[in-house]
């Protein structure tokens, strides 16, 4: 009789993983990050808490993976897929319109309780846990920022944006005001505000006739 193999703990059931990620996002949105526990996530997902501890070192790590999955799904709404399957900022030839489209979508995401709660939690945890913070930047923020770099460089090549502009710095003029207003809750975050940010930023970036 062949010996029975013990379960390989390194292999994860995608169904269970998805259930855990969904449960983490839901609980953070409902009760906040501080009151979300591994036990609560496990109960919501219908798995044992040891399953979670076997796959993730902390609830912050669970939340980060869950948020990355959710962000990947949302990113499909921001542009058409390229040859490599990646999604980027649309390039219609109208830089202002393209940037306004993406910043408006960003406003919608930041105002959505489902995504805003985990984003705030991960941002806060990243300040305390440098390892998690680095993962948050590397896996979530930087890929999104590079989409702006690509679009701005295309505008430079088209002769629309000044050649002396550093796209990596220029993109911060677009995303930082939204992040500041959202994070500190100084004033409402609206589509109109996003449009104004684009208009004001492009005054300094565009080649003047």
PDB file of C-alpha atoms in Angstrom:
ATOM      1  CA  UNK A   1       0.000   0.000   0.000  1.00  0.00           C
ATOM      2  CA  UNK A   2       1.363   3.401  -0.992  1.00  0.00           C
ATOM      3  CA  UNK A   3       2.088   5.740   1.872  1.00  0.00           C
ATOM      4  CA  UNK A   4      -0.276   8.673   2.124  1.00  0.00           C
ATOM      5  CA  UNK A   5       1.331  12.044   1.575  1.00  0.00           C
ATOM      6  CA  UNK A   6       0.786  14.726   4.135  1.00  0.00           C
ATOM      7  CA  UNK A   7      -0.769  17.964   2.843  1.00  0.00           C
ATOM      8  CA  UNK A   8       1.731  20.398   1.372  1.00  0.00           C
ATOM      9  CA  UNK A   9       1.311  23.525   3.487  1.00  0.00           C
ATOM     10  CA  UNK A  10       3.199  25.567   0.892  1.00  0.00           C
ATOM     11  CA  UNK A  11       0.384  25.079  -1.615  1.00  0.00           C
ATOM     12  CA  UNK A  12      -2.553  27.388  -1.212  1.00  0.00           C
ATOM     13  CA  UNK A  13      -6.099  26.766  -2.301  1.00  0.00           C
ATOM     14  CA  UNK A  14      -6.979  29.711  -4.515  1.00  0.00           C
ATOM     15  CA  UNK A  15     -10.583  29.493  -3.342  1.00  0.00           C
ATOM     16  CA  UNK A  16      -9.544  29.739   0.301  1.00  0.00           C
ATOM     17  CA  UNK A  17      -7.033  32.485  -0.465  1.00  0.00           C
ATOM     18  CA  UNK A  18      -9.688  34.524  -2.247  1.00  0.00           C
ATOM     19  CA  UNK A  19     -12.145  33.997   0.608  1.00  0.00           C
ATOM     20  CA  UNK A  20      -9.536  35.154   3.143  1.00  0.00           C
ATOM     21  CA  UNK A  21      -8.635  38.237   1.112  1.00  0.00           C
ATOM     22  CA  UNK A  22     -12.282  39.163   0.625  1.00  0.00           C
ATOM     23  CA  UNK A  23     -12.950  38.668   4.335  1.00  0.00           C
ATOM     24  CA  UNK A  24     -10.001  40.893   5.289  1.00  0.00           C
ATOM     25  CA  UNK A  25     -11.162  43.727   3.042  1.00  0.00           C
ATOM     26  CA  UNK A  26     -14.747  43.429   4.232  1.00  0.00           C
ATOM     27  CA  UNK A  27     -13.874  43.440   7.931  1.00  0.00           C
ATOM     28  CA  UNK A  28     -11.513  46.408   7.678  1.00  0.00           C
ATOM     29  CA  UNK A  29     -14.250  48.308   5.877  1.00  0.00           C
ATOM     30  CA  UNK A  30     -16.874  47.381   8.461  1.00  0.00           C
ATOM     31  CA  UNK A  31     -15.068  47.560  11.806  1.00  0.00           C
ATOM     32  CA  UNK A  32     -11.758  49.252  11.027  1.00  0.00           C
ATOM     33  CA  UNK A  33      -8.232  47.895  10.946  1.00  0.00           C
ATOM     34  CA  UNK A  34      -7.619  48.006  14.698  1.00  0.00           C
ATOM     35  CA  UNK A  35     -10.655  45.798  15.437  1.00  0.00           C
ATOM     36  CA  UNK A  36      -9.951  43.361  12.614  1.00  0.00           C
ATOM     37  CA  UNK A  37      -8.275  40.179  13.845  1.00  0.00           C
ATOM     38  CA  UNK A  38      -6.889  37.024  12.293  1.00  0.00           C
ATOM     39  CA  UNK A  39      -9.590  35.103  14.147  1.00  0.00           C
ATOM     40  CA  UNK A  40     -12.275  37.345  12.686  1.00  0.00           C
ATOM     41  CA  UNK A  41     -10.890  36.993   9.182  1.00  0.00           C
ATOM     42  CA  UNK A  42     -10.741  33.211   9.547  1.00  0.00           C
ATOM     43  CA  UNK A  43     -14.313  33.001  10.810  1.00  0.00           C
ATOM     44  CA  UNK A  44     -15.568  35.251   7.996  1.00  0.00           C
ATOM     45  CA  UNK A  45     -13.696  33.223   5.373  1.00  0.00           C
ATOM     46  CA  UNK A  46     -14.721  29.857   6.801  1.00  0.00           C
ATOM     47  CA  UNK A  47     -11.163  28.631   7.396  1.00  0.00           C
ATOM     48  CA  UNK A  48      -9.051  27.849  10.434  1.00  0.00           C
ATOM     49  CA  UNK A  49      -6.857  30.651  11.742  1.00  0.00           C
ATOM     50  CA  UNK A  50      -3.816  28.371  11.428  1.00  0.00           C
ATOM     51  CA  UNK A  51      -4.413  28.367   7.683  1.00  0.00           C
ATOM     52  CA  UNK A  52      -3.928  32.118   7.664  1.00  0.00           C
ATOM     53  CA  UNK A  53      -0.868  31.988   9.916  1.00  0.00           C
ATOM     54  CA  UNK A  54       0.628  29.344   7.630  1.00  0.00           C
ATOM     55  CA  UNK A  55       0.306  31.588   4.582  1.00  0.00           C
ATOM     56  CA  UNK A  56       0.829  35.093   6.012  1.00  0.00           C
ATOM     57  CA  UNK A  57       2.948  36.456   8.894  1.00  0.00           C
ATOM     58  CA  UNK A  58       0.395  39.063  10.023  1.00  0.00           C
ATOM     59  CA  UNK A  59      -3.010  40.568   9.356  1.00  0.00           C
ATOM     60  CA  UNK A  60      -1.237  43.479   7.652  1.00  0.00           C
ATOM     61  CA  UNK A  61       0.307  41.036   5.178  1.00  0.00           C
ATOM     62  CA  UNK A  62      -3.129  39.521   4.517  1.00  0.00           C
ATOM     63  CA  UNK A  63      -4.566  42.960   3.924  1.00  0.00           C
ATOM     64  CA  UNK A  64      -1.731  43.946   1.596  1.00  0.00           C
ATOM     65  CA  UNK A  65      -2.234  40.896  -0.622  1.00  0.00           C
ATOM     66  CA  UNK A  66      -5.992  41.396  -0.577  1.00  0.00           C
ATOM     67  CA  UNK A  67      -5.601  45.029  -1.562  1.00  0.00           C
ATOM     68  CA  UNK A  68      -3.140  44.196  -4.328  1.00  0.00           C
ATOM     69  CA  UNK A  69      -5.636  41.740  -5.780  1.00  0.00           C
ATOM     70  CA  UNK A  70      -8.425  44.287  -5.570  1.00  0.00           C
ATOM     71  CA  UNK A  71      -6.255  46.985  -7.122  1.00  0.00           C
ATOM     72  CA  UNK A  72      -5.322  44.682 -10.002  1.00  0.00           C
ATOM     73  CA  UNK A  73      -8.990  44.213 -10.774  1.00  0.00           C
ATOM     74  CA  UNK A  74      -9.676  47.933 -10.546  1.00  0.00           C
ATOM     75  CA  UNK A  75      -6.713  48.803 -12.768  1.00  0.00           C
ATOM     76  CA  UNK A  76      -8.416  47.096 -15.663  1.00  0.00           C
ATOM     77  CA  UNK A  77     -10.855  49.995 -15.710  1.00  0.00           C
ATOM     78  CA  UNK A  78      -8.097  52.588 -16.204  1.00  0.00           C
ATOM     79  CA  UNK A  79      -6.949  51.683 -19.674  1.00  0.00           C
ATOM     80  CA  UNK A  80      -6.685  49.115 -22.412  1.00  0.00           C
ATOM     81  CA  UNK A  81      -4.303  46.226 -21.996  1.00  0.00           C
ATOM     82  CA  UNK A  82      -1.027  46.381 -23.837  1.00  0.00           C
ATOM     83  CA  UNK A  83       0.770  43.511 -25.537  1.00  0.00           C
ATOM     84  CA  UNK A  84       2.105  42.285 -22.201  1.00  0.00           C
ATOM     85  CA  UNK A  85      -1.323  42.409 -20.580  1.00  0.00           C
ATOM     86  CA  UNK A  86      -0.482  45.463 -18.489  1.00  0.00           C
ATOM     87  CA  UNK A  87      -2.916  48.319 -18.166  1.00  0.00           C
ATOM     88  CA  UNK A  88      -1.865  51.923 -18.498  1.00  0.00           C
ATOM     89  CA  UNK A  89      -3.128  55.456 -18.810  1.00  0.00           C
ATOM     90  CA  UNK A  90      -4.978  55.932 -22.103  1.00  0.00           C
ATOM     91  CA  UNK A  91      -3.131  57.782 -24.852  1.00  0.00           C
ATOM     92  CA  UNK A  92      -5.716  59.489 -27.023  1.00  0.00           C
ATOM     93  CA  UNK A  93      -3.388  62.326 -27.950  1.00  0.00           C
ATOM     94  CA  UNK A  94      -5.184  64.640 -25.517  1.00  0.00           C
ATOM     95  CA  UNK A  95      -2.994  64.599 -22.434  1.00  0.00           C
ATOM     96  CA  UNK A  96      -5.324  66.706 -20.303  1.00  0.00           C
ATOM     97  CA  UNK A  97      -8.324  64.499 -21.035  1.00  0.00           C
ATOM     98  CA  UNK A  98      -6.352  61.322 -20.393  1.00  0.00           C
ATOM     99  CA  UNK A  99      -5.015  62.541 -17.050  1.00  0.00           C
ATOM    100  CA  UNK A 100      -8.420  63.813 -15.945  1.00  0.00           C
ATOM    101  CA  UNK A 101      -9.937  60.420 -16.724  1.00  0.00           C
ATOM    102  CA  UNK A 102      -7.414  58.632 -14.531  1.00  0.00           C
ATOM    103  CA  UNK A 103      -7.450  61.157 -11.690  1.00  0.00           C
ATOM    104  CA  UNK A 104     -11.243  61.047 -11.606  1.00  0.00           C
ATOM    105  CA  UNK A 105     -11.043  57.258 -11.299  1.00  0.00           C
ATOM    106  CA  UNK A 106      -8.504  57.747  -8.505  1.00  0.00           C
ATOM    107  CA  UNK A 107     -10.917  60.079  -6.711  1.00  0.00           C
ATOM    108  CA  UNK A 108     -13.655  57.463  -6.999  1.00  0.00           C
ATOM    109  CA  UNK A 109     -11.345  54.812  -5.556  1.00  0.00           C
ATOM    110  CA  UNK A 110     -10.211  56.964  -2.653  1.00  0.00           C
ATOM    111  CA  UNK A 111     -13.797  57.894  -1.836  1.00  0.00           C
ATOM    112  CA  UNK A 112     -14.961  54.273  -1.967  1.00  0.00           C
ATOM    113  CA  UNK A 113     -15.153  52.896   1.615  1.00  0.00           C
ATOM    114  CA  UNK A 114     -14.220  49.441   0.353  1.00  0.00           C
ATOM    115  CA  UNK A 115     -10.817  50.644  -0.845  1.00  0.00           C
ATOM    116  CA  UNK A 116     -10.215  53.723   1.309  1.00  0.00           C
ATOM    117  CA  UNK A 117     -10.252  51.851   4.628  1.00  0.00           C
ATOM    118  CA  UNK A 118      -7.536  49.322   3.711  1.00  0.00           C
ATOM    119  CA  UNK A 119      -5.486  52.027   1.974  1.00  0.00           C
ATOM    120  CA  UNK A 120      -5.418  54.143   5.114  1.00  0.00           C
ATOM    121  CA  UNK A 121      -4.639  51.105   7.246  1.00  0.00           C
ATOM    122  CA  UNK A 122      -1.745  50.014   5.043  1.00  0.00           C
ATOM    123  CA  UNK A 123      -0.372  53.549   4.835  1.00  0.00           C
ATOM    124  CA  UNK A 124      -0.430  53.808   8.631  1.00  0.00           C
ATOM    125  CA  UNK A 125       1.070  50.358   9.171  1.00  0.00           C
ATOM    126  CA  UNK A 126       3.768  51.136   6.622  1.00  0.00           C
ATOM    127  CA  UNK A 127       4.975  54.014   8.789  1.00  0.00           C
ATOM    128  CA  UNK A 128       5.387  51.648  11.741  1.00  0.00           C
ATOM    129  CA  UNK A 129       6.591  48.564   9.880  1.00  0.00           C
ATOM    130  CA  UNK A 130       9.315  49.542   7.364  1.00  0.00           C
ATOM    131  CA  UNK A 131       9.262  46.118   5.704  1.00  0.00           C
ATOM    132  CA  UNK A 132       5.529  46.303   5.063  1.00  0.00           C
ATOM    133  CA  UNK A 133       5.903  49.925   3.979  1.00  0.00           C
ATOM    134  CA  UNK A 134       8.541  48.976   1.420  1.00  0.00           C
ATOM    135  CA  UNK A 135       6.322  46.178   0.089  1.00  0.00           C
ATOM    136  CA  UNK A 136       3.372  48.575  -0.143  1.00  0.00           C
ATOM    137  CA  UNK A 137       5.431  51.037  -2.184  1.00  0.00           C
ATOM    138  CA  UNK A 138       7.130  48.430  -4.363  1.00  0.00           C
ATOM    139  CA  UNK A 139       4.111  46.273  -5.131  1.00  0.00           C
ATOM    140  CA  UNK A 140       1.301  48.816  -5.229  1.00  0.00           C
ATOM    141  CA  UNK A 141       2.370  52.436  -5.462  1.00  0.00           C
ATOM    142  CA  UNK A 142       5.399  52.293  -7.734  1.00  0.00           C
ATOM    143  CA  UNK A 143       3.727  50.294 -10.550  1.00  0.00           C
ATOM    144  CA  UNK A 144       0.889  52.827 -10.590  1.00  0.00           C
ATOM    145  CA  UNK A 145       3.291  55.777 -10.597  1.00  0.00           C
ATOM    146  CA  UNK A 146       5.212  54.293 -13.501  1.00  0.00           C
ATOM    147  CA  UNK A 147       2.037  54.466 -15.581  1.00  0.00           C
ATOM    148  CA  UNK A 148       2.197  58.247 -15.263  1.00  0.00           C
ATOM    149  CA  UNK A 149       5.882  58.240 -16.198  1.00  0.00           C
ATOM    150  CA  UNK A 150       5.110  56.280 -19.353  1.00  0.00           C
ATOM    151  CA  UNK A 151       2.259  58.593 -20.375  1.00  0.00           C
ATOM    152  CA  UNK A 152       4.233  61.790 -19.687  1.00  0.00           C
ATOM    153  CA  UNK A 153       7.235  60.503 -21.629  1.00  0.00           C
ATOM    154  CA  UNK A 154       4.972  59.746 -24.560  1.00  0.00           C
ATOM    155  CA  UNK A 155       3.722  63.320 -24.375  1.00  0.00           C
ATOM    156  CA  UNK A 156       7.334  64.536 -24.380  1.00  0.00           C
ATOM    157  CA  UNK A 157       8.101  62.480 -27.467  1.00  0.00           C
ATOM    158  CA  UNK A 158       5.022  63.976 -29.120  1.00  0.00           C
ATOM    159  CA  UNK A 159       6.338  67.450 -28.398  1.00  0.00           C
ATOM    160  CA  UNK A 160       3.548  68.313 -25.973  1.00  0.00           C
ATOM    161  CA  UNK A 161       5.486  68.291 -22.691  1.00  0.00           C
ATOM    162  CA  UNK A 162       8.695  70.243 -22.212  1.00  0.00           C
ATOM    163  CA  UNK A 163      11.833  68.194 -22.786  1.00  0.00           C
ATOM    164  CA  UNK A 164      13.452  69.436 -19.569  1.00  0.00           C
ATOM    165  CA  UNK A 165      10.675  68.017 -17.394  1.00  0.00           C
ATOM    166  CA  UNK A 166      11.447  64.968 -15.246  1.00  0.00           C
ATOM    167  CA  UNK A 167       8.311  62.788 -15.537  1.00  0.00           C
ATOM    168  CA  UNK A 168       8.985  61.135 -12.163  1.00  0.00           C
ATOM    169  CA  UNK A 169       8.824  64.524 -10.453  1.00  0.00           C
ATOM    170  CA  UNK A 170       6.011  65.849 -12.623  1.00  0.00           C
ATOM    171  CA  UNK A 171       3.689  62.983 -11.742  1.00  0.00           C
ATOM    172  CA  UNK A 172       3.885  63.956  -8.076  1.00  0.00           C
ATOM    173  CA  UNK A 173       2.336  67.307  -8.968  1.00  0.00           C
ATOM    174  CA  UNK A 174      -0.705  65.309 -10.085  1.00  0.00           C
ATOM    175  CA  UNK A 175      -1.083  62.611  -7.451  1.00  0.00           C
ATOM    176  CA  UNK A 176       0.258  64.326  -4.324  1.00  0.00           C
ATOM    177  CA  UNK A 177      -2.515  66.964  -4.036  1.00  0.00           C
ATOM    178  CA  UNK A 178      -5.198  64.264  -4.182  1.00  0.00           C
ATOM    179  CA  UNK A 179      -3.386  62.138  -1.620  1.00  0.00           C
ATOM    180  CA  UNK A 180      -2.869  65.101   0.699  1.00  0.00           C
ATOM    181  CA  UNK A 181      -6.530  66.160   0.611  1.00  0.00           C
ATOM    182  CA  UNK A 182      -7.715  62.565   1.067  1.00  0.00           C
ATOM    183  CA  UNK A 183      -5.272  61.563   3.791  1.00  0.00           C
ATOM    184  CA  UNK A 184      -5.720  64.657   5.942  1.00  0.00           C
ATOM    185  CA  UNK A 185      -9.383  65.205   5.044  1.00  0.00           C
ATOM    186  CA  UNK A 186      -8.753  68.917   4.541  1.00  0.00           C
ATOM    187  CA  UNK A 187     -11.494  69.416   1.927  1.00  0.00           C
ATOM    188  CA  UNK A 188     -13.803  67.206  -0.165  1.00  0.00           C
ATOM    189  CA  UNK A 189     -12.109  65.129  -2.845  1.00  0.00           C
ATOM    190  CA  UNK A 190     -14.098  65.639  -6.060  1.00  0.00           C
ATOM    191  CA  UNK A 191     -13.867  65.268  -9.814  1.00  0.00           C
ATOM    192  CA  UNK A 192     -13.821  69.044 -10.145  1.00  0.00           C
ATOM    193  CA  UNK A 193     -10.796  69.235  -7.884  1.00  0.00           C
ATOM    194  CA  UNK A 194      -9.003  66.533  -9.888  1.00  0.00           C
ATOM    195  CA  UNK A 195      -9.687  68.457 -13.107  1.00  0.00           C
ATOM    196  CA  UNK A 196      -8.263  71.642 -11.560  1.00  0.00           C
ATOM    197  CA  UNK A 197      -5.122  69.802 -10.453  1.00  0.00           C
ATOM    198  CA  UNK A 198      -4.565  68.612 -14.022  1.00  0.00           C
ATOM    199  CA  UNK A 199      -5.182  72.062 -15.524  1.00  0.00           C
ATOM    200  CA  UNK A 200      -2.835  73.819 -13.097  1.00  0.00           C
ATOM    201  CA  UNK A 201      -0.121  71.185 -13.426  1.00  0.00           C
ATOM    202  CA  UNK A 202      -0.132  71.210 -17.212  1.00  0.00           C
ATOM    203  CA  UNK A 203       0.424  74.972 -17.250  1.00  0.00           C
ATOM    204  CA  UNK A 204       3.938  74.253 -16.041  1.00  0.00           C
ATOM    205  CA  UNK A 205       4.535  71.099 -18.083  1.00  0.00           C
ATOM    206  CA  UNK A 206       3.256  71.838 -21.573  1.00  0.00           C
ATOM    207  CA  UNK A 207       5.303  73.373 -24.335  1.00  0.00           C
ATOM    208  CA  UNK A 208       4.067  76.941 -24.764  1.00  0.00           C
ATOM    209  CA  UNK A 209       3.235  78.156 -28.288  1.00  0.00           C
TER     210      UNK A 209
END
